[in-house]
CSV table of C-alpha atoms in Angstrom, one decimal:
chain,number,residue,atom,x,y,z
A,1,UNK,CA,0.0,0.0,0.0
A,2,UNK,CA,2.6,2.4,0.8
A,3,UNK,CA,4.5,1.7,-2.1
A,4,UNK,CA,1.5,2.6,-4.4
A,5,UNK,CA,1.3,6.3,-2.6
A,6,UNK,CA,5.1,6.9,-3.5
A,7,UNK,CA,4.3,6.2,-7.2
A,8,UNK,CA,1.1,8.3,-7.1
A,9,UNK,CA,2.9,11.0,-5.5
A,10,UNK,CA,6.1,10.7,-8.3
A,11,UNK,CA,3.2,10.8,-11.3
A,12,UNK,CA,1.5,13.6,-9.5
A,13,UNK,CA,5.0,15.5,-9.1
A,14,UNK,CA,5.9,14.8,-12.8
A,15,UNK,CA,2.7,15.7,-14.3
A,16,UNK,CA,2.2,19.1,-12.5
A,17,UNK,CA,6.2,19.8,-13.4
A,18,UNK,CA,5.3,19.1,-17.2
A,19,UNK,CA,2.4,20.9,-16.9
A,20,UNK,CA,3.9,23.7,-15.6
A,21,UNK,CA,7.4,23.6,-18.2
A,22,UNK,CA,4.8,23.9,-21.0
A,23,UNK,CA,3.1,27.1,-19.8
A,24,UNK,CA,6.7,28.4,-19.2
A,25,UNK,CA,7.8,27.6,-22.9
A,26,UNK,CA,4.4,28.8,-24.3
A,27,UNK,CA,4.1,32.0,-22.1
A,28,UNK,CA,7.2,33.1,-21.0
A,29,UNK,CA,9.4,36.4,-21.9
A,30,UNK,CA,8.4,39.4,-23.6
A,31,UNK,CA,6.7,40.2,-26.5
A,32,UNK,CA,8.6,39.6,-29.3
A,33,UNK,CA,9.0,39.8,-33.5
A,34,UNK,CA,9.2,36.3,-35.3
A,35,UNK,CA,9.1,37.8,-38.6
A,36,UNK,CA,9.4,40.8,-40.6
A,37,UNK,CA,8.7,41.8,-44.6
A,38,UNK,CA,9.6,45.1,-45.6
A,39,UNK,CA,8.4,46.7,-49.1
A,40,UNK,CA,9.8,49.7,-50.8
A,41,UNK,CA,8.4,51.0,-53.4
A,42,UNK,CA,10.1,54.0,-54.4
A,43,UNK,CA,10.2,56.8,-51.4
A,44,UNK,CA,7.0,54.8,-50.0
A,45,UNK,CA,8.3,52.0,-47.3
A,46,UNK,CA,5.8,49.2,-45.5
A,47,UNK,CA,6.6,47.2,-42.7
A,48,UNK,CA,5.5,44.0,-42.3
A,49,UNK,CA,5.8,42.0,-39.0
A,50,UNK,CA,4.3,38.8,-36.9
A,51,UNK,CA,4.3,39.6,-33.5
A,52,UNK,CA,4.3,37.0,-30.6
A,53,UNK,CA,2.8,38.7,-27.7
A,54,UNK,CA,3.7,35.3,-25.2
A,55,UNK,CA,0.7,35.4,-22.9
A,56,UNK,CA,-1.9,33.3,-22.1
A,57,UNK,CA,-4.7,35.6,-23.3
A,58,UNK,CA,-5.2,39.3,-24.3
A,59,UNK,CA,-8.0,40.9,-22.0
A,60,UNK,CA,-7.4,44.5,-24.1
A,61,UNK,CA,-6.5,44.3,-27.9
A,62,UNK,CA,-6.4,48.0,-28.2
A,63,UNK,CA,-4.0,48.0,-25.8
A,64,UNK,CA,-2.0,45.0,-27.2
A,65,UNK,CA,-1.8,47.0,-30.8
A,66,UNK,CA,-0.8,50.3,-29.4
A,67,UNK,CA,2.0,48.8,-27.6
A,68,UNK,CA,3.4,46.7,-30.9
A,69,UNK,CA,2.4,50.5,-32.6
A,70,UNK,CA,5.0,51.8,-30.2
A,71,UNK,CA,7.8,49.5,-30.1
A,72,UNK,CA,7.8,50.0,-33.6
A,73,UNK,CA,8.1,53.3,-33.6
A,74,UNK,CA,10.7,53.4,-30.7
A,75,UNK,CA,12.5,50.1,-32.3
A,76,UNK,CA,12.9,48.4,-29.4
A,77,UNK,CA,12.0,44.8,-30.1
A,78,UNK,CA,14.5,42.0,-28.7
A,79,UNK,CA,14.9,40.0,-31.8
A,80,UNK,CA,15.0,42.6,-34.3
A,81,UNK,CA,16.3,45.9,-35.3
A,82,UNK,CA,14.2,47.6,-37.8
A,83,UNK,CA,16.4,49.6,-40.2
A,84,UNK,CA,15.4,53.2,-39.7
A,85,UNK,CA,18.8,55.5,-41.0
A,86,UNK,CA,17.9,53.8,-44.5
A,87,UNK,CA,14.4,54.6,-44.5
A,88,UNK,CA,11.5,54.5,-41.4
A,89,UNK,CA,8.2,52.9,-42.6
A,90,UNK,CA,5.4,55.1,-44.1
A,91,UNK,CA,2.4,52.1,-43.1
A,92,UNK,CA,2.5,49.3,-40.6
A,93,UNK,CA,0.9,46.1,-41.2
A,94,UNK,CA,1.2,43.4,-38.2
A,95,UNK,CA,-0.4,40.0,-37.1
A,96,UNK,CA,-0.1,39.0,-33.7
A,97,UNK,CA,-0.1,35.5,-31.9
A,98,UNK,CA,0.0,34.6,-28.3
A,99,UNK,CA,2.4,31.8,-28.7
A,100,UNK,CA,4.7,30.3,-31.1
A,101,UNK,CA,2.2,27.2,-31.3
A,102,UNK,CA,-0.6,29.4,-32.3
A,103,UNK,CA,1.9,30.6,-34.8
A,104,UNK,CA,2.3,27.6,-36.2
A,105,UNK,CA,-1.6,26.5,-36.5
A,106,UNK,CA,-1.8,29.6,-37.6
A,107,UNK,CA,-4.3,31.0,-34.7
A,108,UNK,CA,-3.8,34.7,-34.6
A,109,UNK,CA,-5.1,36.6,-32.2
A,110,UNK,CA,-5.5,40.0,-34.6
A,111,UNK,CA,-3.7,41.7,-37.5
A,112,UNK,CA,-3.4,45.8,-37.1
A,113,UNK,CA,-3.1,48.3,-39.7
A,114,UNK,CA,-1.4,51.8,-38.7
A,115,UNK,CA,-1.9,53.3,-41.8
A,116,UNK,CA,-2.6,57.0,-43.3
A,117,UNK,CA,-5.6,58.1,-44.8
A,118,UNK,CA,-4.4,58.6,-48.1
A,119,UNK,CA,-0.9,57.4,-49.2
A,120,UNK,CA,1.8,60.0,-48.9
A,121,UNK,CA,5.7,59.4,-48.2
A,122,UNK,CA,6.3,62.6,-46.5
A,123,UNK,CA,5.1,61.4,-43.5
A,124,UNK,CA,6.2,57.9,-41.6
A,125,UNK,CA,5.5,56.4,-38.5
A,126,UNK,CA,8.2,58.0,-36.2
A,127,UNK,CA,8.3,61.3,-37.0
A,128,UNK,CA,4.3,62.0,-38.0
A,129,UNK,CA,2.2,59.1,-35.7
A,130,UNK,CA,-0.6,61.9,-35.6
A,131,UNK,CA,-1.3,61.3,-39.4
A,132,UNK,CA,-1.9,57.7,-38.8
A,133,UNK,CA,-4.6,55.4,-38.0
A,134,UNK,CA,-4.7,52.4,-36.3
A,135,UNK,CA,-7.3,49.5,-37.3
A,136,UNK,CA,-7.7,46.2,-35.8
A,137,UNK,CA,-8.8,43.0,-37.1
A,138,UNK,CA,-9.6,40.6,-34.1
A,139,UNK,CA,-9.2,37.2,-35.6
A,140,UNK,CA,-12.2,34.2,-35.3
């Protein structure tokens, strides 16, 4: 009898410690670029990214996309380094996962636009955010 407690209480002990390793590796660390596209076109430049926010859920998307809309424009991701002495994006496009393994099933959680109203390459996304919009597309 006693032996049979000591193995429930090693299965109990690995099971919550797996448990618990996979919502570390799923939801750990910062929010984070996994990949980026940028097009130029002429003097006009658009910046595409795919964010991984690493949290369990979002309770405020608005929130979520200003804060991707800002990193952006203070370049301050982890991974990634946008470019901006060659030329600062003029229209940000991004899509936005909680994990890497919604990434891959390709879950998203919403895509975001931070566009202008009309296209114009004088202004970009640093220097001019009051010309810009930001739409959100919350993904079913």
């Amino acid at each position: 009898m006693r032996k049979k407690w000591i193995i429930g209480i090693v299965v109990t002990i690995i099971i919550v410690c797996g448990a618990l390793w996979y919502y570390y590796s799923q939801y750990s660390g910062e929010m984070d670029v996994y990949n980026t596209h940028s097009t130029v076109f002429g003097d006009y430049h658009e910046e595409n990214i795919t964010v991984i926010v690493n949290k369990p859920h979002i309770e405020d998307i608005q929130a979520c996309a200003e804060e991707i809309v800002e990193r952006c424009r203070n370049n301050d991701f982890d991974s990634v380094l946008f470019s901006y002495d060659e030329s600062i994006p003029n229209e940000l496009h991004a899509t936005a996962y909680l994990n890497e393994r919604d990434l891959k099933r390709g879950k998203a959680i919403f895509s975001l636009s931070y566009e202008q109203e009309t296209l114009n390459s004088e202004y970009n996304i640093v220097e001019h955010p009051e010309k810009f919009k930001l739409k959100i597309s919350e993904e079913n």
